[in-house]
Short mmCIF file of C-alpha atoms in Angstrom, two decimals:
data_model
loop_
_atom_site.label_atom_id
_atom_site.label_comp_id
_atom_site.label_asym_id
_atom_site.label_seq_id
_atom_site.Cartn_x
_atom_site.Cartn_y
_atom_site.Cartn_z
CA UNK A 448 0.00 0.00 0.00
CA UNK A 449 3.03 2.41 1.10
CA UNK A 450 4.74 1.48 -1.98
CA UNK A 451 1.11 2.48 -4.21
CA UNK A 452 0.88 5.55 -2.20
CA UNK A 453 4.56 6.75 -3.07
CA UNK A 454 4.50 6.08 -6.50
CA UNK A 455 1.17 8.13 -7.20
CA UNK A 456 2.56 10.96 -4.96
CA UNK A 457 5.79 10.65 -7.34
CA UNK A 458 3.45 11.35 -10.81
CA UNK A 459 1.44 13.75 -9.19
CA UNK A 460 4.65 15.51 -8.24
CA UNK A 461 5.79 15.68 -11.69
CA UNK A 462 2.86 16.98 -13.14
CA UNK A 463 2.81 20.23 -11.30
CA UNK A 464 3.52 22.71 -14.04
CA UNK A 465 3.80 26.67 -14.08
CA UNK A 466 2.76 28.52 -17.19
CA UNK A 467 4.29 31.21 -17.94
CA UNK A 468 3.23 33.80 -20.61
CA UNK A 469 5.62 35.82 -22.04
CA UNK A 470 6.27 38.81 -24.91
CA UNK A 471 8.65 39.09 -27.84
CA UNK A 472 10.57 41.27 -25.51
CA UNK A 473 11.31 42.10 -21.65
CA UNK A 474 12.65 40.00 -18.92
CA UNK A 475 10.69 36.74 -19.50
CA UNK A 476 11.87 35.84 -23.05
CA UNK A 477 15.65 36.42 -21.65
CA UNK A 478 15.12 34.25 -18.60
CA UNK A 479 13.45 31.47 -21.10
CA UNK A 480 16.36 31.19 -23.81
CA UNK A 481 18.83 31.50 -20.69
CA UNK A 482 17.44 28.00 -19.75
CA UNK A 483 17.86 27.85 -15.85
CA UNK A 484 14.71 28.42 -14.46
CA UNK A 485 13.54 24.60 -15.52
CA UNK A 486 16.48 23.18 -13.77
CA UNK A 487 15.21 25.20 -10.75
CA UNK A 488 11.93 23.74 -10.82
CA UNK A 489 12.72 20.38 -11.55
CA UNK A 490 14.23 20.61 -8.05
CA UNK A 491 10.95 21.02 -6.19
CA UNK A 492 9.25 19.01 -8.76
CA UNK A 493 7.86 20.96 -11.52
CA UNK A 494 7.83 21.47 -15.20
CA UNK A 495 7.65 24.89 -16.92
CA UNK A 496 5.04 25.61 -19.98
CA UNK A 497 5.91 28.98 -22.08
CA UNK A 498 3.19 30.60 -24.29
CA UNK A 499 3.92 33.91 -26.68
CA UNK A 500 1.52 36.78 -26.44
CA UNK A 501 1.46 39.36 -28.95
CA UNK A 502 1.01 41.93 -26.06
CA UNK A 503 -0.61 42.43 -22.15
CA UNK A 504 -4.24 42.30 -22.82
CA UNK A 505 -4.10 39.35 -24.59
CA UNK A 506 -1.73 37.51 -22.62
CA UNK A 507 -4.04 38.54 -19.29
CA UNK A 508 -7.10 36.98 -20.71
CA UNK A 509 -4.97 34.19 -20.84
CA UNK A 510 -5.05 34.31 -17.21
CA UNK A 511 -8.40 35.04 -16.91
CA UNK A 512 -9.49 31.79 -18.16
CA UNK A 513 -7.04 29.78 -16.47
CA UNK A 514 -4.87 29.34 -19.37
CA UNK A 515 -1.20 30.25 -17.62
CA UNK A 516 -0.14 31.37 -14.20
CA UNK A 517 2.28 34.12 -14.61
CA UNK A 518 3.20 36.52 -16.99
CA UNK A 519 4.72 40.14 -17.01
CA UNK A 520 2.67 43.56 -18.91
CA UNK A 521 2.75 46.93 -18.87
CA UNK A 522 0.83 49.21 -16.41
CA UNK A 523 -2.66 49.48 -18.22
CA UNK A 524 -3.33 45.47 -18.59
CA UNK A 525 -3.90 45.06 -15.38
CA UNK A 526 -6.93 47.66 -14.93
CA UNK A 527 -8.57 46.43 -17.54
CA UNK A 528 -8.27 42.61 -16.49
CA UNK A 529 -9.29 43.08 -12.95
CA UNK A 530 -12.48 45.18 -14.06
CA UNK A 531 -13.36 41.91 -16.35
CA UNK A 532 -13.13 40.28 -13.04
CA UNK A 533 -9.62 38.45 -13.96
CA UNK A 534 -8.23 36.50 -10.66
CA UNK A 535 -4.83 38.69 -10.95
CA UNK A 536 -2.23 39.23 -8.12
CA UNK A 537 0.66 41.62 -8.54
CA UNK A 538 3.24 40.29 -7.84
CA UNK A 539 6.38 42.78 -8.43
CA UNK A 540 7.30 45.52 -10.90
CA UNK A 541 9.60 46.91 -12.37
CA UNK A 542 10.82 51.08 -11.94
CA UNK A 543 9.20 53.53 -14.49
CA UNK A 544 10.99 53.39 -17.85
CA UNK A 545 9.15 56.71 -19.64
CA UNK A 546 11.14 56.47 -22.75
CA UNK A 547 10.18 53.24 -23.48
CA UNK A 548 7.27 53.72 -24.57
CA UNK A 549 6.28 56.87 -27.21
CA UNK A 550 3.35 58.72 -29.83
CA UNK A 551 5.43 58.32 -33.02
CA UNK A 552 4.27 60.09 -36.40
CA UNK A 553 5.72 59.59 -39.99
CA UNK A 554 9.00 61.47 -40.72
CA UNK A 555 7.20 63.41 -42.95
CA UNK A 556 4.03 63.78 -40.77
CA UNK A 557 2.76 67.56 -40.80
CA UNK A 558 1.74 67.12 -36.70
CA UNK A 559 4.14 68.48 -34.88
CA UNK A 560 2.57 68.69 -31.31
CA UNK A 561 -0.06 66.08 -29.70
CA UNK A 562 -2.84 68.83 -29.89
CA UNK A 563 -2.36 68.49 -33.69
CA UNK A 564 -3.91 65.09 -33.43
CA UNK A 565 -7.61 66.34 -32.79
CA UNK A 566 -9.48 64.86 -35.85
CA UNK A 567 -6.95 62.29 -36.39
CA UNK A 568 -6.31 58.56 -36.29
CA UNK A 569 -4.39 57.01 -33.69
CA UNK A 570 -3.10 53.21 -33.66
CA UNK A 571 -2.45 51.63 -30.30
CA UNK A 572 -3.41 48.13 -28.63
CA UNK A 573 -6.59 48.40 -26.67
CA UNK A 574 -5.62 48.17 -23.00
CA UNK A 575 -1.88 47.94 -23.42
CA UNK A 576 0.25 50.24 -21.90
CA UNK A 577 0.24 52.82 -24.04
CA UNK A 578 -3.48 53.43 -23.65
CA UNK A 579 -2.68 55.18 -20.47
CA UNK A 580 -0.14 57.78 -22.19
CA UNK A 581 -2.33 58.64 -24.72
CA UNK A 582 -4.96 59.52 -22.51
CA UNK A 583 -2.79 61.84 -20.60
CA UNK A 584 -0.57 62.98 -23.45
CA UNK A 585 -4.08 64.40 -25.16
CA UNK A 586 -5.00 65.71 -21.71
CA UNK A 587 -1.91 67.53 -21.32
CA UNK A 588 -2.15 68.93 -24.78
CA UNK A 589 -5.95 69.98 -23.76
CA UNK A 590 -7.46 67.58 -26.13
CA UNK A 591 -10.53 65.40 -25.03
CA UNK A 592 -9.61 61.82 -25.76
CA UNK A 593 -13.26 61.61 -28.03
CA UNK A 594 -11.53 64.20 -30.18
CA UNK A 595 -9.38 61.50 -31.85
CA UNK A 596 -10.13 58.48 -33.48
CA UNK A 597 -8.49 55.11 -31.33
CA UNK A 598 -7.76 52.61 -34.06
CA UNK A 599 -7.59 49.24 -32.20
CA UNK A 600 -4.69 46.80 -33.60
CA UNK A 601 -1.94 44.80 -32.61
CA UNK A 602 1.66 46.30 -32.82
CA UNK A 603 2.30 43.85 -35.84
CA UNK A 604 -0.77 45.20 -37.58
CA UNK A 605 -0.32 48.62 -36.13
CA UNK A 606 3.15 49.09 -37.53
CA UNK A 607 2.01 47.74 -41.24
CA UNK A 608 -0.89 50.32 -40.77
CA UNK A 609 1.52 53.05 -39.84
CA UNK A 610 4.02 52.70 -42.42
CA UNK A 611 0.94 52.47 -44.96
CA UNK A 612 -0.33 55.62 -44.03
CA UNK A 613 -3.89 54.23 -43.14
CA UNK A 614 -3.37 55.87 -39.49
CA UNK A 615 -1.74 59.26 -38.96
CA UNK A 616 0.37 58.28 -35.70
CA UNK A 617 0.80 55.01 -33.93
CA UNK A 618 1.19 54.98 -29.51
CA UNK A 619 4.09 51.99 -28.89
CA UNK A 620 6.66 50.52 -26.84
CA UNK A 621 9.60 49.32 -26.94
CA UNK A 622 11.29 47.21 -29.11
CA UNK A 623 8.75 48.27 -31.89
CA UNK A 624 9.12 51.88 -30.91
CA UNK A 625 12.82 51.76 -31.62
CA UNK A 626 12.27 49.86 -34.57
CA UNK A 627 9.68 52.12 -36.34
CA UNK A 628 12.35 54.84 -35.53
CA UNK A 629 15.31 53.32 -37.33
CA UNK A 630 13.91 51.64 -40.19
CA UNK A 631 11.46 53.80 -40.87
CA UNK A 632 12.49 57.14 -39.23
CA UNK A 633 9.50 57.54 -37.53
CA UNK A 634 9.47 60.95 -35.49
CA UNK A 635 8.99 60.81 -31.79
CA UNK A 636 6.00 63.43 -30.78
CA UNK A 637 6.33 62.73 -27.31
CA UNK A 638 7.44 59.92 -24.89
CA UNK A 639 5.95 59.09 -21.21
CA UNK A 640 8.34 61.20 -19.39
CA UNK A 641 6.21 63.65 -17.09
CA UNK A 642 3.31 61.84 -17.92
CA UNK A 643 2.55 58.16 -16.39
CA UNK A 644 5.56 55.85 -15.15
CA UNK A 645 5.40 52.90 -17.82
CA UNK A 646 6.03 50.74 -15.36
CA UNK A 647 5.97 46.91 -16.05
CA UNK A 648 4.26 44.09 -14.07
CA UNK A 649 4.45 40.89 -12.92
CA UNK A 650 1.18 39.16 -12.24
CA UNK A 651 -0.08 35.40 -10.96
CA UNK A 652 -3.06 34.18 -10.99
CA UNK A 653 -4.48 33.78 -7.51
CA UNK A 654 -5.37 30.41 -7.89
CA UNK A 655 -1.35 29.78 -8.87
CA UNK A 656 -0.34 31.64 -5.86
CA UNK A 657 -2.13 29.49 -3.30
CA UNK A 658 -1.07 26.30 -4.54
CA UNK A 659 2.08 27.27 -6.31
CA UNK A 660 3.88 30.15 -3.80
CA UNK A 661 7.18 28.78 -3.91
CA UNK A 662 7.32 27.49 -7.04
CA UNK A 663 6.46 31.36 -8.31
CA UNK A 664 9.03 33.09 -5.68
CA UNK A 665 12.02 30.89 -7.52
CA UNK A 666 10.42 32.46 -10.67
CA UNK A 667 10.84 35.75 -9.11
CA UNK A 668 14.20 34.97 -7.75
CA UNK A 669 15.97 33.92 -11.53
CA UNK A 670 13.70 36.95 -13.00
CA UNK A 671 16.27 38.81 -10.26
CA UNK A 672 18.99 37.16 -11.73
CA UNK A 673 18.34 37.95 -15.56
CA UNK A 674 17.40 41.25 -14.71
CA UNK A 675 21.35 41.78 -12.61
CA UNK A 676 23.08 40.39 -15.57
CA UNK A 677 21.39 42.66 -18.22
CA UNK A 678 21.91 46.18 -16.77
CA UNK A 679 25.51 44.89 -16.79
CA UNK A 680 26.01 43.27 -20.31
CA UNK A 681 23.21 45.31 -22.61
CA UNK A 682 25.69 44.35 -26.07
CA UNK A 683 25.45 40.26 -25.19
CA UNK A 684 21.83 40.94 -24.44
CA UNK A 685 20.82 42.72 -27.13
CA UNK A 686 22.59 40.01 -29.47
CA UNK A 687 20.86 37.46 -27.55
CA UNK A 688 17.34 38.73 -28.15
CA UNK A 689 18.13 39.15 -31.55
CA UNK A 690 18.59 35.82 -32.79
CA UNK A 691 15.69 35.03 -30.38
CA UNK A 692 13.04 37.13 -31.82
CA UNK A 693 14.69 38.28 -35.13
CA UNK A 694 14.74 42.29 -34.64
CA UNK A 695 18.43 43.46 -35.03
CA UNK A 696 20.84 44.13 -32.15
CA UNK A 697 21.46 47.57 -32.51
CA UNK A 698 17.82 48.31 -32.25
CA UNK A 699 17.09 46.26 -29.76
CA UNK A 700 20.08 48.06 -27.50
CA UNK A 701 18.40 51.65 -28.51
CA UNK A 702 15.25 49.48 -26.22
CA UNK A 703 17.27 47.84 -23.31
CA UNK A 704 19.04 51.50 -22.99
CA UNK A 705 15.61 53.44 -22.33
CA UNK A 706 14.61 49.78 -19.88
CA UNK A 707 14.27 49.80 -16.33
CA UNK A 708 16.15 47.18 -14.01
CA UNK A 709 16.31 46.26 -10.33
CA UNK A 710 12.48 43.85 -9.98
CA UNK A 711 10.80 44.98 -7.06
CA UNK A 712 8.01 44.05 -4.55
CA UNK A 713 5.09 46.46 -4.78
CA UNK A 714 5.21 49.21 -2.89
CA UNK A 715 2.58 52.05 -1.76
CA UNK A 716 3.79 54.37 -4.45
CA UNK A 717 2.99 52.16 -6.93
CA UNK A 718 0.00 51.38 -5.65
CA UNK A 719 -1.28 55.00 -5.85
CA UNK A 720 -0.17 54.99 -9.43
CA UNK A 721 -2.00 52.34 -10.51
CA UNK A 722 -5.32 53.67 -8.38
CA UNK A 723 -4.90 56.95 -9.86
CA UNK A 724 -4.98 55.31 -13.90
CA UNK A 725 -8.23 52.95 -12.74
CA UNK A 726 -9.91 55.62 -11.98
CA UNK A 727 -8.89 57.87 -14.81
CA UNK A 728 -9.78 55.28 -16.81
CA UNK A 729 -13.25 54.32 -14.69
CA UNK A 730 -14.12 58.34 -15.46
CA UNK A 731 -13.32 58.26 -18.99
CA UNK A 732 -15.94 55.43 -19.15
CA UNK A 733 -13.37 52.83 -20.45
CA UNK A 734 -13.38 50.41 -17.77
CA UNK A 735 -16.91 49.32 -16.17
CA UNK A 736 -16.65 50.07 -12.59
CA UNK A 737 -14.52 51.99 -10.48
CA UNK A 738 -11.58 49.36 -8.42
CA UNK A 739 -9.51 49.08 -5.40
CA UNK A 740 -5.91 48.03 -6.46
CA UNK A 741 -4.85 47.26 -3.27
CA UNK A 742 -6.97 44.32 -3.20
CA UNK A 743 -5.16 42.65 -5.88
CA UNK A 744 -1.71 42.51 -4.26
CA UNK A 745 0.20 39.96 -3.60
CA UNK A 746 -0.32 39.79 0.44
CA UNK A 747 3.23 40.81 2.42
CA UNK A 748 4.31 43.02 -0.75
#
């Protein structure tokens, strides 16, 4: 009986998996192709699933449904998720990075200033980051966001609509941002500095943190590791990623230049941030009902 007993707890053990979703870009996709983070897990008897998202909102419906455990997005993701009602925890973040993210234009665009994009079209992924700074940006500039016209696509759609000229400026991050700007010369109008952190996330399901704490804290621990070894090496990184994700290493060191390092647990600053753009974004009608962002945080942050 002892002997039945000990080999079912033995398979069970080894089917305890962590999903991770991850982007074409950030901390995630370095600690996958480094390769250490199964050997980790093995230890304590897990497995390790990674699923590509095209960007945040996608990747937290993902979690939503139960379809990974832990992933990493920008700052606006989140709000949007935990109005749908997503089980999301935040977990850690990283510091603001406010030139990694930008409102780019054609190099020949005749808009010059954001308040010269009342009447015009604007590409950006719903609920990504960079729906936050183009809210402000337009507020700054004394714009009403109803003045433009949001054209909902992902950045891979979004940049072919750019370069096309079917959409007169395009809201982005990084790597695409510095990629639109040296292949296609595409004219910064303004980036997030002075206007909302751009910080970046890391998020768990809350289902995944009861049953899988420790397995997610030695996630957290080799993200720690990744994140130490590229502030110091951004040249091996940046040739790393490229053969990883096929955008070329001097762009992608433009990105990991304007990055943040040093993965954090969340603090009350950050906190307030993220209250302050749920209910921006709860007044501007875009999210359903008004939220308390303290209520999805990782307990002991």
């Amino acid at each position: 009986m002892g002997l039945v007993l000990g080999a079912a707890s033995g398979a069970q053990a080894s089917e305890k998996v962590i999903r991770i979703g991850f982007q074409k870009y950030g901390k995630l996709v370095l600690l996958k192709s480094k390769g250490s983070l199964e050997g980790k897990l093995k230890a304590i008897g897990y497995t390790v699933e990674w699923k590509e998202f095209p960007a945040g909102p996608q990747m937290l419906e993902a979690l939503n449904v139960g379809a990974i455990d832990f992933g990493n997005t920008g700052e606006t993701p989140p709000i949007f998720a935990q109005a749908a009602g997503a089980p999301l925890v935040y977990f850690a973040y990283e510091p603001p990075a406010p030139k990694g993210e930008a409102i780019l234009v054609p190099p020949g665009s005749p808009i010059k200033a954001v308040a010269d994009l009342k009447g015009k079209k604007v590409a950006l992924n719903k609920g990504s980051n960079v729906h936050f700074l183009l809210v402000e940006a337009l507020k700054k500039a004394g714009i009403q966001y109803s003045d433009i016209t949001p054209v909902f696509l992902t950045p891979a759609d979004a940049r072919a609509a750019f370069e096309k000229g079917a959409v007169d400026a395009w809201v982005i991050w990084d790597p695409y941002q510095a990629a639109a700007e040296k292949t296609f010369k595409a004219r910064e109008l303004v980036n997030a500095e002075g206007l909302v952190p751009n910080y970046q996330f890391y998020l768990a399901s809350r289902k995944a943190l009861d049953v899988h704490a420790k397995a997610l804290d030695i996630v957290l621990e080799q993200l720690r590791e990744v994140d130490t070894w590229a502030k110091g090496d951004i040249k091996a990184v940046a040739a790393q990623l490229s053969a990883s994700i096929g955008i070329p290493a001097d762009v992608l060191e433009v990105a990991l230049t304007r990055q943040a390092y040093g993965i954090r647990s969340i603090d009350a600053k950050v906190i307030t941030d993220q209250q302050k753009l749920a209910d921006v974004f709860f007044g501007l009608g875009l999210i359903p009902k008004a939220l308390k962002i303290s209520d999805a945080v990782r307990s002991g942050s």
